[in-house]
Amino acid sequence: MAASSRTFLAYQHDWNLLSLDTPVTKIYGFNDLEDPNRQLFPAGNDDDHVIVTEKTIFHPQGGGQPSDVGTMTGPAGTTFTVTAVRMDATGQGQVLHLGRFRDGSSHMFTQGETVRQEVDAEKRLLHSRLHTAGHVLGAAVRHLLEKEVKDFDELKASHFPGSASCEFQGLIEGKWKEPIQKRVDEYIADKRPVQVEWWDEAMFREKGLERLIPDRSLMPGEKFRVVNIVGTEVYPCGGTHVDTTDRCGPTSVKKISRKSGNSRVSYVVN
C-alpha cells in the first residue's frame, strides 16, 4: 500500500456518531491489496473491494472489540456494504473497509468524492455495552483481588458477543464469583460517567498509574487515549463505549476458569 495520510478515527472522539460524510481516498479490488492486508480478511474474495476514507466512524476489529459494519453511500446513490473493518497491516495508519458494491463492480465510488458512512447502530451499541462492561468487570476484580491474589495483574480481554471475558494473572478461586458480581452490580447501578481523555506519559506517572503506560506505538508528540470510568478505573483504550455504566445493562459473571497460573472471568450483558 502506497504511503498516504492516516485515517482520522472519528469514533475515538465521539462514539455516538453513527453517520459521517467523508471523502474517499483509495479504492482497491480485494486482489490488489498487498498480501499482509489480504490476510486481514480471510473471507474476502474477488467480488469484494476495500475502501479507504479520509475519516471513519467504523471501529476496526482490535483491542478485543469486533469491527463495526454498515454502509457507505455515494452522491449518485451507489451503496457499498461494509462487512469487515481492519487497521492496515503495513503501518500506514489507514483503516480498510471491506465490502461489496450493491449494484456490482461497474457502479463504484471515485477517488475524492464524498460518501456518507452509516454504522449499524444496533451492533455498535451491543459492542459498546460489552466493552464498557468488560472494563467494569476488570475494575471490580482489581479492586477486590489486587491484594488478595498472588502476582495479580490484568492481562487481556475479549468483548465479542458470546465469548466475552477478562483474563488475569494469578489464580482466582470460585468463591470470588459472588463478590465480583456484587461489585459489578454496584458500579453499574451507580451510573458512573464514562469519558475519553488524552494523556501523555507524565500524566500516567503523576497519577501513580505507570503500569498503564501503553507501548510506544504512537507518532512523536501524540497522547494516549484513555477511557476513564469516573471514580472506578482508567484504561488505555481505542474502543467505543456507552456514556454511563448503567447503559451496559444487567451484566452477569458467568464463571471463573483457571489454567497455567492465570484466570479467566467470563461475562454476558443482558
Short mmCIF file of C-alpha atoms in Angstrom, two decimals:
data_model
loop_
_atom_site.label_atom_id
_atom_site.label_comp_id
_atom_site.label_asym_id
_atom_site.label_seq_id
_atom_site.Cartn_x
_atom_site.Cartn_y
_atom_site.Cartn_z
CA MET A 1 0.00 0.00 0.00
CA ALA A 2 1.44 3.34 -1.03
CA ALA A 3 2.19 5.84 1.71
CA SER A 4 -0.78 8.07 2.46
CA SER A 5 -2.33 10.08 5.24
CA ARG A 6 -3.53 8.21 8.29
CA THR A 7 -7.28 7.79 8.59
CA PHE A 8 -8.78 10.14 11.18
CA LEU A 9 -10.55 7.93 13.73
CA ALA A 10 -13.70 9.95 14.31
CA TYR A 11 -15.26 7.28 16.54
CA GLN A 12 -12.45 7.78 19.05
CA HIS A 13 -13.61 11.36 19.61
CA ASP A 14 -17.38 10.75 19.51
CA TRP A 15 -18.56 7.16 19.87
CA ASN A 16 -22.18 8.27 19.48
CA LEU A 17 -21.53 9.49 15.93
CA LEU A 18 -23.32 6.97 13.70
CA SER A 19 -23.15 8.79 10.35
CA LEU A 20 -20.42 10.88 8.75
CA ASP A 21 -19.68 12.47 5.37
CA THR A 22 -16.07 11.96 4.31
CA PRO A 23 -14.03 11.84 1.07
CA VAL A 24 -12.81 8.58 -0.46
CA THR A 25 -9.01 8.46 -0.65
CA LYS A 26 -8.38 4.97 -2.08
CA ILE A 27 -10.34 2.15 -3.74
CA TYR A 28 -8.83 -1.31 -4.05
CA GLY A 29 -10.01 -4.52 -5.61
CA PHE A 30 -9.53 -7.20 -2.97
CA ASN A 31 -6.84 -8.94 -5.02
CA ASP A 32 -4.96 -5.65 -5.50
CA LEU A 33 -4.19 -5.43 -1.78
CA GLU A 34 -0.73 -6.25 -0.54
CA ASP A 35 -0.59 -9.76 0.87
CA PRO A 36 -0.40 -8.72 4.57
CA ASN A 37 -3.62 -6.73 4.12
CA ARG A 38 -5.40 -9.50 2.20
CA GLN A 39 -4.64 -11.80 5.11
CA LEU A 40 -6.59 -9.48 7.41
CA PHE A 41 -9.78 -10.57 5.64
CA PRO A 42 -9.96 -14.40 5.46
CA ALA A 43 -13.48 -14.22 3.99
CA GLY A 44 -12.52 -11.72 1.26
CA ASN A 45 -12.87 -12.74 -2.40
CA ASP A 46 -12.74 -11.47 -5.98
CA ASP A 47 -16.09 -9.67 -5.70
CA ASP A 48 -15.01 -7.56 -2.74
CA HIS A 49 -13.42 -4.13 -2.65
CA VAL A 50 -11.64 -2.17 0.08
CA ILE A 51 -12.39 1.50 0.60
CA VAL A 52 -10.14 3.95 2.45
CA THR A 53 -11.61 7.29 3.52
CA GLU A 54 -10.19 10.47 4.99
CA LYS A 55 -12.14 9.90 8.21
CA THR A 56 -14.06 6.96 9.58
CA ILE A 57 -16.71 6.22 12.17
CA PHE A 58 -16.17 2.47 11.65
CA HIS A 59 -14.28 0.82 14.50
CA PRO A 60 -11.77 -1.66 13.05
CA GLN A 61 -11.57 -5.01 14.82
CA GLY A 62 -8.96 -4.85 17.57
CA GLY A 63 -8.46 -4.29 21.27
CA GLY A 64 -10.88 -7.14 21.95
CA GLN A 65 -13.75 -5.41 20.12
CA PRO A 66 -15.34 -6.64 16.85
CA SER A 67 -15.42 -4.35 13.86
CA ASP A 68 -18.40 -2.21 13.02
CA VAL A 69 -20.47 -2.99 9.95
CA GLY A 70 -22.76 -0.73 7.94
CA THR A 71 -22.85 1.12 4.63
CA MET A 72 -21.27 3.89 2.61
CA THR A 73 -23.43 5.74 0.09
CA GLY A 74 -22.14 7.92 -2.74
CA PRO A 75 -23.72 11.12 -4.10
CA ALA A 76 -25.27 9.20 -7.00
CA GLY A 77 -26.87 6.69 -4.65
CA THR A 78 -24.24 3.97 -5.11
CA THR A 79 -24.15 1.83 -1.97
CA PHE A 80 -21.19 -0.07 -0.55
CA THR A 81 -22.00 -2.58 2.18
CA VAL A 82 -19.22 -2.70 4.79
CA THR A 83 -18.81 -6.24 6.13
CA ALA A 84 -15.44 -6.05 7.94
CA VAL A 85 -13.04 -3.30 9.01
CA ARG A 86 -9.35 -3.58 9.91
CA MET A 87 -6.41 -1.28 10.53
CA ASP A 88 -3.90 -1.80 7.72
CA ALA A 89 -1.07 -4.23 8.42
CA THR A 90 1.62 -2.10 6.78
CA GLY A 91 1.86 0.56 9.48
CA GLN A 92 0.42 3.38 7.38
CA GLY A 93 -2.42 4.03 9.85
CA GLN A 94 -5.15 3.61 7.25
CA VAL A 95 -8.48 1.96 8.05
CA LEU A 96 -9.54 -0.64 5.47
CA HIS A 97 -13.29 -1.09 4.91
CA LEU A 98 -14.01 -4.41 3.18
CA GLY A 99 -17.30 -4.92 1.43
CA ARG A 100 -19.20 -5.06 -1.81
CA PHE A 101 -20.96 -2.59 -4.06
CA ARG A 102 -24.64 -3.36 -4.00
CA ASP A 103 -25.11 -2.94 -7.76
CA GLY A 104 -21.99 -4.78 -8.85
CA SER A 105 -18.44 -3.72 -9.59
CA SER A 106 -19.48 -1.49 -12.53
CA HIS A 107 -21.03 1.01 -10.10
CA MET A 108 -18.27 2.23 -7.83
CA PHE A 109 -17.12 5.33 -6.00
CA THR A 110 -14.48 7.60 -7.46
CA GLN A 111 -11.44 8.79 -5.58
CA GLY A 112 -12.07 12.18 -3.98
CA GLU A 113 -15.86 12.05 -3.92
CA THR A 114 -17.64 12.40 -0.59
CA VAL A 115 -19.60 9.42 0.71
CA ARG A 116 -21.85 9.05 3.70
CA GLN A 117 -20.81 6.42 6.21
CA GLU A 118 -23.52 4.85 8.37
CA VAL A 119 -22.77 2.37 11.13
CA ASP A 120 -25.17 -0.41 12.13
CA ALA A 121 -26.39 1.26 15.32
CA GLU A 122 -27.72 -1.90 16.98
CA LYS A 123 -24.44 -3.78 16.65
CA ARG A 124 -22.42 -0.73 17.67
CA LEU A 125 -24.47 -0.39 20.86
CA LEU A 126 -24.03 -4.08 21.71
CA HIS A 127 -20.26 -3.88 21.16
CA SER A 128 -20.07 -0.69 23.24
CA ARG A 129 -22.08 -2.20 26.10
CA LEU A 130 -19.86 -5.28 26.12
CA HIS A 131 -16.67 -3.20 26.03
CA THR A 132 -17.66 -0.95 28.91
CA ALA A 133 -18.94 -3.93 30.89
CA GLY A 134 -15.56 -5.60 30.39
CA HIS A 135 -13.80 -2.59 31.90
CA VAL A 136 -16.30 -2.52 34.77
CA LEU A 137 -15.60 -6.20 35.41
CA GLY A 138 -11.84 -5.64 35.24
CA ALA A 139 -12.11 -2.79 37.73
CA ALA A 140 -14.25 -4.86 40.10
CA VAL A 141 -11.78 -7.74 40.05
CA ARG A 142 -8.77 -5.46 40.54
CA HIS A 143 -10.29 -3.57 43.46
CA LEU A 144 -11.34 -6.78 45.18
CA LEU A 145 -8.36 -9.01 44.49
CA GLU A 146 -5.26 -6.96 43.76
CA LYS A 147 -4.00 -7.61 47.28
CA GLU A 148 -5.67 -11.00 47.70
CA VAL A 149 -4.24 -12.90 44.72
CA LYS A 150 -0.53 -13.56 44.42
CA ASP A 151 1.13 -11.84 41.42
CA PHE A 152 -2.19 -10.34 40.37
CA ASP A 153 -2.35 -8.36 37.12
CA GLU A 154 -4.83 -7.68 34.34
CA LEU A 155 -3.77 -9.34 31.08
CA LYS A 156 -6.23 -9.02 28.22
CA ALA A 157 -9.92 -9.09 27.40
CA SER A 158 -12.33 -10.12 24.67
CA HIS A 159 -15.56 -8.18 24.25
CA PHE A 160 -17.05 -10.33 21.47
CA PRO A 161 -20.72 -11.32 21.81
CA GLY A 162 -20.99 -14.87 23.10
CA SER A 163 -17.36 -15.12 24.26
CA ALA A 164 -16.73 -12.03 26.38
CA SER A 165 -14.15 -12.48 29.13
CA CYS A 166 -11.33 -10.81 31.04
CA GLU A 167 -8.07 -12.60 31.81
CA PHE A 168 -5.93 -12.07 34.88
CA GLN A 169 -2.55 -13.22 36.12
CA GLY A 170 -2.93 -15.27 39.28
CA LEU A 171 -5.41 -17.86 40.46
CA ILE A 172 -8.87 -16.55 41.31
CA GLU A 173 -10.88 -19.06 43.32
CA GLY A 174 -14.53 -19.75 42.56
CA LYS A 175 -15.55 -18.30 45.94
CA TRP A 176 -14.95 -14.83 44.47
CA LYS A 177 -17.69 -15.10 41.83
CA GLU A 178 -20.45 -13.66 44.02
CA PRO A 179 -18.35 -10.78 45.45
CA ILE A 180 -17.25 -9.87 41.92
CA GLN A 181 -20.87 -9.92 40.74
CA LYS A 182 -21.93 -7.72 43.64
CA ARG A 183 -19.20 -5.16 42.89
CA VAL A 184 -20.07 -5.14 39.17
CA ASP A 185 -23.72 -4.55 40.06
CA GLU A 186 -22.75 -1.63 42.28
CA TYR A 187 -20.64 0.06 39.60
CA ILE A 188 -23.41 -0.31 37.03
CA ALA A 189 -26.17 0.89 39.35
CA ASP A 190 -24.10 3.97 40.23
CA LYS A 191 -24.44 5.30 36.65
CA ARG A 192 -20.77 6.28 36.66
CA PRO A 193 -19.72 8.54 33.75
CA VAL A 194 -17.51 7.01 31.05
CA GLN A 195 -15.34 9.59 29.31
CA VAL A 196 -12.42 9.87 26.91
CA GLU A 197 -9.25 11.64 27.98
CA TRP A 198 -5.87 12.06 26.27
CA TRP A 199 -2.79 11.58 28.47
CA ASP A 200 0.93 11.82 27.91
CA GLU A 201 3.36 9.66 29.87
CA ALA A 202 3.79 12.34 32.53
CA MET A 203 0.08 12.25 33.35
CA PHE A 204 0.20 8.50 33.96
CA ARG A 205 3.14 8.98 36.29
CA GLU A 206 1.55 11.92 38.12
CA LYS A 207 -1.48 9.75 38.90
CA GLY A 208 0.64 6.77 40.01
CA LEU A 209 -0.53 4.71 37.04
CA GLU A 210 2.80 3.85 35.42
CA ARG A 211 1.58 0.27 34.98
CA LEU A 212 -0.94 1.52 32.42
CA ILE A 213 1.51 3.28 30.08
CA PRO A 214 0.99 1.58 26.69
CA ASP A 215 3.80 0.52 24.39
CA ARG A 216 5.20 3.46 22.44
CA SER A 217 3.49 2.90 19.10
CA LEU A 218 2.22 6.43 18.52
CA MET A 219 3.69 9.25 16.48
CA PRO A 220 6.03 11.63 18.37
CA GLY A 221 4.07 14.21 20.34
CA GLU A 222 0.80 12.25 20.35
CA LYS A 223 -1.02 11.41 23.53
CA PHE A 224 -2.52 8.12 24.65
CA ARG A 225 -6.29 7.76 24.51
CA VAL A 226 -7.67 6.55 27.81
CA VAL A 227 -11.22 5.68 28.86
CA ASN A 228 -11.96 6.90 32.36
CA ILE A 229 -14.82 5.26 34.25
CA VAL A 230 -15.04 8.11 36.73
CA GLY A 231 -14.34 7.04 40.28
CA THR A 232 -13.61 3.48 39.19
CA GLU A 233 -10.67 2.84 36.86
CA VAL A 234 -8.78 4.19 33.85
CA TYR A 235 -7.89 2.06 30.82
CA PRO A 236 -5.75 2.87 27.77
CA CYS A 237 -8.33 2.01 25.11
CA GLY A 238 -9.18 2.72 21.49
CA GLY A 239 -12.70 1.29 21.53
CA THR A 240 -16.25 2.54 21.73
CA HIS A 241 -18.26 2.70 24.94
CA VAL A 242 -21.54 3.75 26.48
CA ASP A 243 -21.77 7.12 28.22
CA THR A 244 -22.59 5.83 31.73
CA THR A 245 -22.12 2.44 33.34
CA ASP A 246 -25.85 1.77 33.74
CA ARG A 247 -26.14 1.67 29.94
CA CYS A 248 -24.20 -1.59 29.98
CA GLY A 249 -27.46 -3.15 31.17
CA PRO A 250 -27.53 -6.14 33.53
CA THR A 251 -24.10 -7.76 33.40
CA SER A 252 -23.69 -11.32 34.65
CA VAL A 253 -20.47 -13.02 35.70
CA LYS A 254 -20.77 -16.47 34.11
CA LYS A 255 -17.82 -18.41 35.50
CA ILE A 256 -14.21 -18.29 36.60
CA SER A 257 -11.78 -20.70 34.98
CA ARG A 258 -8.11 -21.25 35.77
CA LYS A 259 -5.22 -22.50 33.67
CA SER A 260 -1.42 -22.26 33.79
CA GLY A 261 -1.41 -19.80 36.66
CA ASN A 262 -3.92 -17.41 35.06
CA SER A 263 -7.67 -16.93 35.47
CA ARG A 264 -10.45 -16.05 33.05
CA VAL A 265 -13.69 -14.43 34.17
CA SER A 266 -16.40 -14.66 31.51
CA TYR A 267 -19.45 -12.43 31.37
CA VAL A 268 -22.56 -11.53 29.38
CA VAL A 269 -24.73 -8.44 29.05
CA ASN A 270 -28.50 -8.87 29.01
#
